[in-house]
Tab-separated table of C-alpha atoms in Angstrom:
chain	number	residue	atom	x	y	z
A	10	MET	CA	0.005	-0.002	-0.004
A	11	SER	CA	1.038	3.612	-0.401
A	12	ASN	CA	1.710	3.994	3.325
A	13	GLY	CA	4.337	1.240	3.308
A	14	SER	CA	2.054	-1.359	4.879
A	15	ILE	CA	1.113	-4.851	3.694
A	16	ALA	CA	-2.372	-6.329	4.020
A	17	VAL	CA	-2.997	-10.060	4.536
A	18	LEU	CA	-6.484	-11.300	3.661
A	19	ASN	CA	-7.842	-14.302	5.501
A	20	THR	CA	-10.545	-15.740	3.212
A	21	ALA	CA	-11.771	-18.360	5.672
A	22	PRO	CA	-15.036	-17.178	7.293
A	23	PRO	CA	-15.217	-14.718	8.876
A	24	VAL	CA	-13.269	-12.892	6.147
A	25	LYS	CA	-10.847	-10.373	7.678
A	26	ILE	CA	-7.905	-8.229	6.600
A	27	TYR	CA	-4.811	-7.862	8.788
A	28	ALA	CA	-2.167	-5.191	8.190
A	29	LEU	CA	1.580	-5.498	8.556
A	30	PRO	CA	2.254	-1.806	9.316
A	31	ASP	CA	5.340	0.224	8.329
A	32	VAL	CA	7.029	-2.622	6.483
A	33	HIS	CA	8.537	-0.176	3.989
A	34	ASN	CA	9.072	2.810	6.291
A	35	ILE	CA	12.617	2.903	7.622
A	36	THR	CA	13.245	6.638	7.475
A	37	GLY	CA	10.029	7.816	9.094
A	38	THR	CA	8.548	8.629	5.695
A	39	PRO	CA	6.379	5.820	4.281
A	40	THR	CA	7.187	4.565	0.785
A	41	GLN	CA	4.992	2.521	-1.500
A	42	ALA	CA	4.964	-1.243	-1.088
A	43	TRP	CA	5.015	-2.384	-4.716
A	44	ALA	CA	5.215	-6.176	-4.638
A	45	VAL	CA	4.196	-9.096	-2.439
A	46	ALA	CA	4.520	-12.828	-2.988
A	47	TRP	CA	4.003	-15.911	-0.863
A	48	LEU	CA	6.767	-18.477	-0.736
A	49	PRO	CA	5.424	-21.821	-2.041
A	50	PRO	CA	4.260	-23.990	0.879
A	51	LYS	CA	6.160	-27.093	1.922
A	52	GLN	CA	2.909	-29.066	1.821
A	53	LYS	CA	0.313	-28.568	-0.946
A	54	ARG	CA	-2.676	-28.587	1.387
A	55	ARG	CA	-1.277	-26.152	3.919
A	56	PRO	CA	-0.772	-22.400	3.376
A	57	SER	CA	2.714	-20.922	3.380
A	58	ASN	CA	3.702	-18.818	6.382
A	59	PHE	CA	6.482	-16.911	4.609
A	60	LEU	CA	6.071	-14.017	2.206
A	61	TYR	CA	8.341	-11.516	0.481
A	62	THR	CA	7.639	-7.842	-0.125
A	63	GLY	CA	9.362	-5.135	-2.160
A	64	GLY	CA	9.010	-1.392	-1.856
A	65	ASP	CA	9.989	1.960	-3.277
A	66	ASP	CA	12.672	2.124	-0.558
A	67	SER	CA	14.716	-0.528	-2.512
A	68	ALA	CA	14.045	-3.025	0.263
A	69	LEU	CA	13.412	-6.716	-0.218
A	70	CYS	CA	11.786	-8.030	2.950
A	71	ARG	CA	11.158	-11.563	4.138
A	72	HIS	CA	8.319	-12.072	6.584
A	73	ALA	CA	7.521	-15.017	8.809
A	74	VAL	CA	3.776	-14.761	9.404
A	75	GLY	CA	2.389	-16.966	12.136
A	76	ASP	CA	-0.837	-17.396	14.074
A	77	MET	CA	-2.969	-14.744	12.440
A	78	PRO	CA	-5.999	-13.766	14.480
A	79	GLY	CA	-9.516	-14.458	13.334
A	80	GLY	CA	-9.815	-18.196	13.234
A	81	GLY	CA	-9.589	-20.017	9.985
A	82	LYS	CA	-8.700	-23.675	9.711
A	83	GLY	CA	-5.527	-25.151	11.072
A	84	PHE	CA	-2.851	-22.616	10.250
A	85	TRP	CA	-4.586	-19.457	11.487
A	86	SER	CA	-5.173	-19.194	15.237
A	87	THR	CA	-5.838	-16.461	17.774
A	88	SER	CA	-2.651	-14.411	18.138
A	89	ALA	CA	-0.373	-12.628	15.683
A	90	SER	CA	3.392	-12.309	15.357
A	91	VAL	CA	5.429	-11.092	12.427
A	92	VAL	CA	9.161	-11.298	12.120
A	93	PHE	CA	10.944	-9.990	9.016
A	94	GLU	CA	14.414	-9.260	7.701
A	95	ARG	CA	15.233	-6.465	5.288
A	96	ASP	CA	17.807	-6.323	2.440
A	97	LEU	CA	18.538	-2.742	1.352
A	98	LYS	CA	21.722	-3.400	-0.655
A	99	THR	CA	20.848	-5.756	-3.482
A	100	HIS	CA	18.609	-3.430	-5.509
A	101	ASP	CA	19.555	0.115	-6.540
A	102	ALA	CA	15.922	1.300	-6.819
A	103	GLY	CA	12.441	0.195	-5.859
A	104	VAL	CA	11.632	-3.530	-5.901
A	105	THR	CA	8.611	-3.890	-8.176
A	106	ALA	CA	8.312	-7.638	-8.917
A	107	ILE	CA	8.980	-10.783	-6.891
A	108	VAL	CA	8.562	-14.381	-8.087
A	109	PRO	CA	9.521	-17.058	-5.548
A	110	LEU	CA	10.895	-20.002	-7.524
A	111	TRP	CA	11.587	-22.950	-5.205
A	112	LYS	CA	13.952	-24.205	-2.571
A	113	ALA	CA	17.415	-24.187	-4.201
A	114	ASN	CA	18.368	-26.684	-1.499
A	115	ARG	CA	17.149	-27.519	1.971
A	116	LYS	CA	18.196	-24.151	3.395
A	117	THR	CA	18.225	-21.784	0.405
A	118	GLU	CA	15.270	-20.097	-1.293
A	119	ALA	CA	15.483	-18.911	-4.918
A	120	LEU	CA	13.737	-15.721	-6.091
A	121	LEU	CA	13.347	-13.815	-9.321
A	122	THR	CA	13.052	-10.046	-8.836
A	123	GLY	CA	12.448	-6.978	-10.966
A	124	SER	CA	13.342	-3.414	-10.054
A	125	TYR	CA	13.119	0.230	-11.140
A	126	ASP	CA	16.904	-0.010	-11.518
A	127	GLU	CA	16.150	-1.831	-14.856
A	128	TYR	CA	17.520	-5.213	-13.776
A	129	ILE	CA	16.039	-8.666	-13.464
A	130	ARG	CA	17.870	-10.850	-10.933
A	131	VAL	CA	18.050	-14.417	-9.722
A	132	LEU	CA	18.640	-14.354	-5.972
A	133	TYR	CA	19.451	-16.963	-3.336
A	134	ILE	CA	18.145	-16.172	0.096
A	135	MET	CA	20.605	-17.669	2.602
A	136	PRO	CA	19.388	-18.205	6.180
A	137	GLU	CA	22.730	-17.226	7.634
A	138	SER	CA	22.960	-13.923	5.716
A	139	ARG	CA	20.905	-10.711	5.898
A	140	ARG	CA	21.629	-9.995	2.238
A	141	ALA	CA	20.543	-11.938	-0.843
A	142	LYS	CA	23.166	-13.607	-3.005
A	143	VAL	CA	22.900	-12.511	-6.638
A	144	MET	CA	23.241	-15.560	-8.902
A	145	ALA	CA	22.522	-13.797	-12.232
A	146	TYR	CA	21.313	-10.420	-13.484
A	147	ARG	CA	20.396	-8.754	-16.757
A	148	ARG	CA	19.638	-5.177	-17.626
A	149	LEU	CA	16.345	-4.791	-19.523
A	150	HIS	CA	16.699	-1.042	-20.158
A	151	ASP	CA	13.729	0.223	-18.136
A	152	GLY	CA	11.924	-0.561	-14.926
A	153	VAL	CA	10.999	-4.244	-14.618
A	154	TRP	CA	7.480	-3.786	-13.317
A	155	GLN	CA	5.985	-7.293	-13.659
A	156	LEU	CA	7.364	-10.846	-14.073
A	157	LYS	CA	5.354	-13.954	-15.006
A	158	LEU	CA	6.687	-17.492	-15.437
A	159	LEU	CA	5.715	-18.980	-18.793
A	160	GLU	CA	6.373	-22.467	-17.437
A	161	ARG	CA	7.932	-24.192	-14.431
A	162	PRO	CA	10.567	-26.940	-14.772
A	163	SER	CA	9.085	-30.327	-14.001
A	164	ASN	CA	12.134	-31.090	-11.867
A	165	PRO	CA	13.688	-27.885	-10.503
A	166	ASP	CA	16.294	-29.937	-8.607
A	167	ASP	CA	17.564	-31.663	-11.742
A	168	PRO	CA	21.346	-31.965	-11.239
A	169	ALA	CA	21.901	-31.600	-14.976
A	170	GLY	CA	20.413	-28.090	-14.951
A	171	ILE	CA	17.138	-26.342	-15.741
A	172	SER	CA	15.757	-23.730	-18.109
A	173	PHE	CA	12.506	-21.743	-18.156
A	174	SER	CA	11.079	-18.621	-19.767
A	175	VAL	CA	9.700	-15.450	-18.171
A	176	LEU	CA	7.488	-12.653	-19.489
A	177	ALA	CA	8.654	-9.231	-18.261
A	178	SER	CA	6.678	-5.967	-18.466
A	179	CYS	CA	9.333	-3.278	-18.799
A	180	MET	CA	7.433	0.026	-18.725
A	181	HIS	CA	8.587	2.361	-21.542
A	182	VAL	CA	10.448	-0.311	-23.534
A	183	GLY	CA	7.524	-2.736	-23.751
A	184	CYS	CA	7.625	-6.448	-22.981
A	185	LYS	CA	10.487	-8.904	-23.128
A	186	ILE	CA	10.640	-12.691	-22.970
A	187	VAL	CA	13.743	-13.885	-21.190
A	188	LYS	CA	15.209	-17.324	-20.646
A	189	VAL	CA	16.542	-18.143	-17.178
A	190	HIS	CA	18.797	-21.178	-16.869
A	191	ARG	CA	21.010	-23.009	-14.380
A	192	ASP	CA	23.723	-25.533	-15.222
A	193	LYS	CA	24.981	-28.516	-13.266
A	194	GLU	CA	27.562	-26.318	-11.527
A	195	ASP	CA	24.767	-24.116	-10.129
A	196	GLU	CA	25.764	-21.255	-12.419
A	197	TRP	CA	22.786	-19.155	-13.546
A	198	GLY	CA	22.281	-17.057	-16.634
A	199	ILE	CA	19.596	-14.801	-18.160
A	200	GLU	CA	19.122	-14.205	-21.902
A	201	VAL	CA	16.646	-12.072	-23.849
A	202	LEU	CA	14.775	-14.224	-26.393
A	203	ALA	CA	12.240	-11.775	-27.816
A	204	GLU	CA	10.620	-8.412	-27.209
A	205	PHE	CA	7.487	-6.514	-28.149
A	206	VAL	CA	7.120	-2.756	-28.483
A	207	ASP	CA	3.943	-1.336	-29.983
A	208	PRO	CA	4.977	0.199	-33.325
A	209	GLU	CA	2.249	2.811	-32.985
A	210	ARG	CA	3.269	3.844	-29.499
A	211	ILE	CA	3.170	7.508	-28.496
A	212	ASN	CA	3.719	7.378	-24.751
A	213	PRO	CA	3.926	3.677	-23.864
A	214	LEU	CA	4.011	2.432	-20.315
A	215	SER	CA	3.700	-1.340	-20.011
A	216	TYR	CA	2.622	-2.236	-16.480
A	217	ALA	CA	0.906	-5.562	-17.124
A	218	SER	CA	1.093	-8.487	-19.554
A	219	ASP	CA	-0.126	-12.044	-19.695
A	220	PHE	CA	-0.213	-15.093	-21.966
A	221	GLN	CA	-2.239	-18.071	-23.099
A	222	VAL	CA	-0.588	-21.423	-23.806
A	223	GLY	CA	-1.255	-22.923	-27.232
A	224	LEU	CA	-2.578	-26.408	-27.981
A	225	SER	CA	0.934	-27.781	-28.374
A	226	GLY	CA	1.981	-26.717	-24.866
A	227	PRO	CA	4.478	-24.109	-23.651
A	228	LYS	CA	6.175	-23.393	-26.970
A	229	LEU	CA	6.769	-19.696	-27.538
A	230	GLN	CA	5.543	-19.581	-31.152
A	231	ASP	CA	2.231	-21.131	-30.134
A	232	MET	CA	1.545	-18.793	-27.198
A	233	THR	CA	-0.628	-15.702	-27.445
A	234	PHE	CA	0.546	-12.683	-25.467
A	235	VAL	CA	-1.390	-9.661	-24.223
A	236	SER	CA	0.181	-6.413	-23.027
A	237	THR	CA	-1.078	-3.000	-22.039
A	238	SER	CA	-0.166	0.638	-22.474
A	239	PHE	CA	-1.178	2.591	-19.362
A	240	TYR	CA	-1.397	6.194	-20.617
A	241	GLU	CA	-2.776	5.223	-24.025
A	242	LYS	CA	-5.427	2.914	-22.483
A	243	LYS	CA	-4.421	0.353	-25.069
A	244	LEU	CA	-4.421	-3.444	-25.225
A	245	CYS	CA	-2.099	-5.262	-27.605
A	246	ILE	CA	-2.259	-8.918	-28.660
A	247	TRP	CA	0.876	-10.392	-30.162
A	248	LYS	CA	2.819	-13.578	-30.909
A	249	VAL	CA	6.499	-14.537	-31.142
A	250	GLU	CA	7.566	-15.250	-34.720
A	251	ASP	CA	10.986	-16.717	-34.000
A	252	GLU	CA	11.838	-18.438	-30.707
A	253	ASN	CA	15.554	-17.901	-31.329
A	254	VAL	CA	15.291	-14.077	-31.558
A	255	GLU	CA	17.800	-12.426	-29.252
A	256	ASP	CA	18.193	-8.798	-28.209
A	257	ASP	CA	21.532	-7.679	-29.681
A	258	GLN	CA	21.277	-4.350	-27.885
A	259	VAL	CA	21.516	-5.953	-24.463
A	260	GLU	CA	25.054	-6.837	-23.451
A	261	ASP	CA	25.614	-10.060	-21.508
A	262	GLU	CA	25.670	-8.965	-17.909
A	263	SER	CA	24.805	-12.265	-16.295
A	264	GLY	CA	26.984	-13.011	-13.322
């Protein structure tokens, strides 16, 4: 929210909203909380009790949410406690997108983040460190406002490595499709596969995009993509013509 707080909605009757106040307010002046994402639960039938938030203060925060008041089944009970850690050094501007990936190992969580600093990053969250470990990064040449996974690896722990694609909404430079990959040595990389910029744009600002998988599955040429232009109140529908298209203007900055 604009006052730096986060709201948690308990949908089990009775429906209630609980606020995590001043999450992104470290200087006494509240800054917008732009992104929130739950860490995938350890068990499919139980809710996760960890979430990440990002704000205009460049902070990436990890919250342990336990025993929310108001009833609910099982996980929620009658008291509330919130413990969080804050990383202010990894991002050089506001954190606008967070996609929890999976447990990189028993103790490490993997995240994909986007930021106003124009970078998409793969991060490891180490329990013994207060700062994320950057596994890969790529400059996309404008604020990375939204990230959506186009598919998830069937076996993210595959020792031979993994690869998956991500749709990024990058504000004034349109949308980009990037490939994120990890090899058997746990080295990560990020490559730009394709991009879309409305050729009739006047004042584009892409805040949101989405996709529909084709009949043949998650193959880029068979997917249909939708993106928006905020100021122009415009909706664009587009497809990828060549899956091997790469962005020659983006230097390889993966690390």
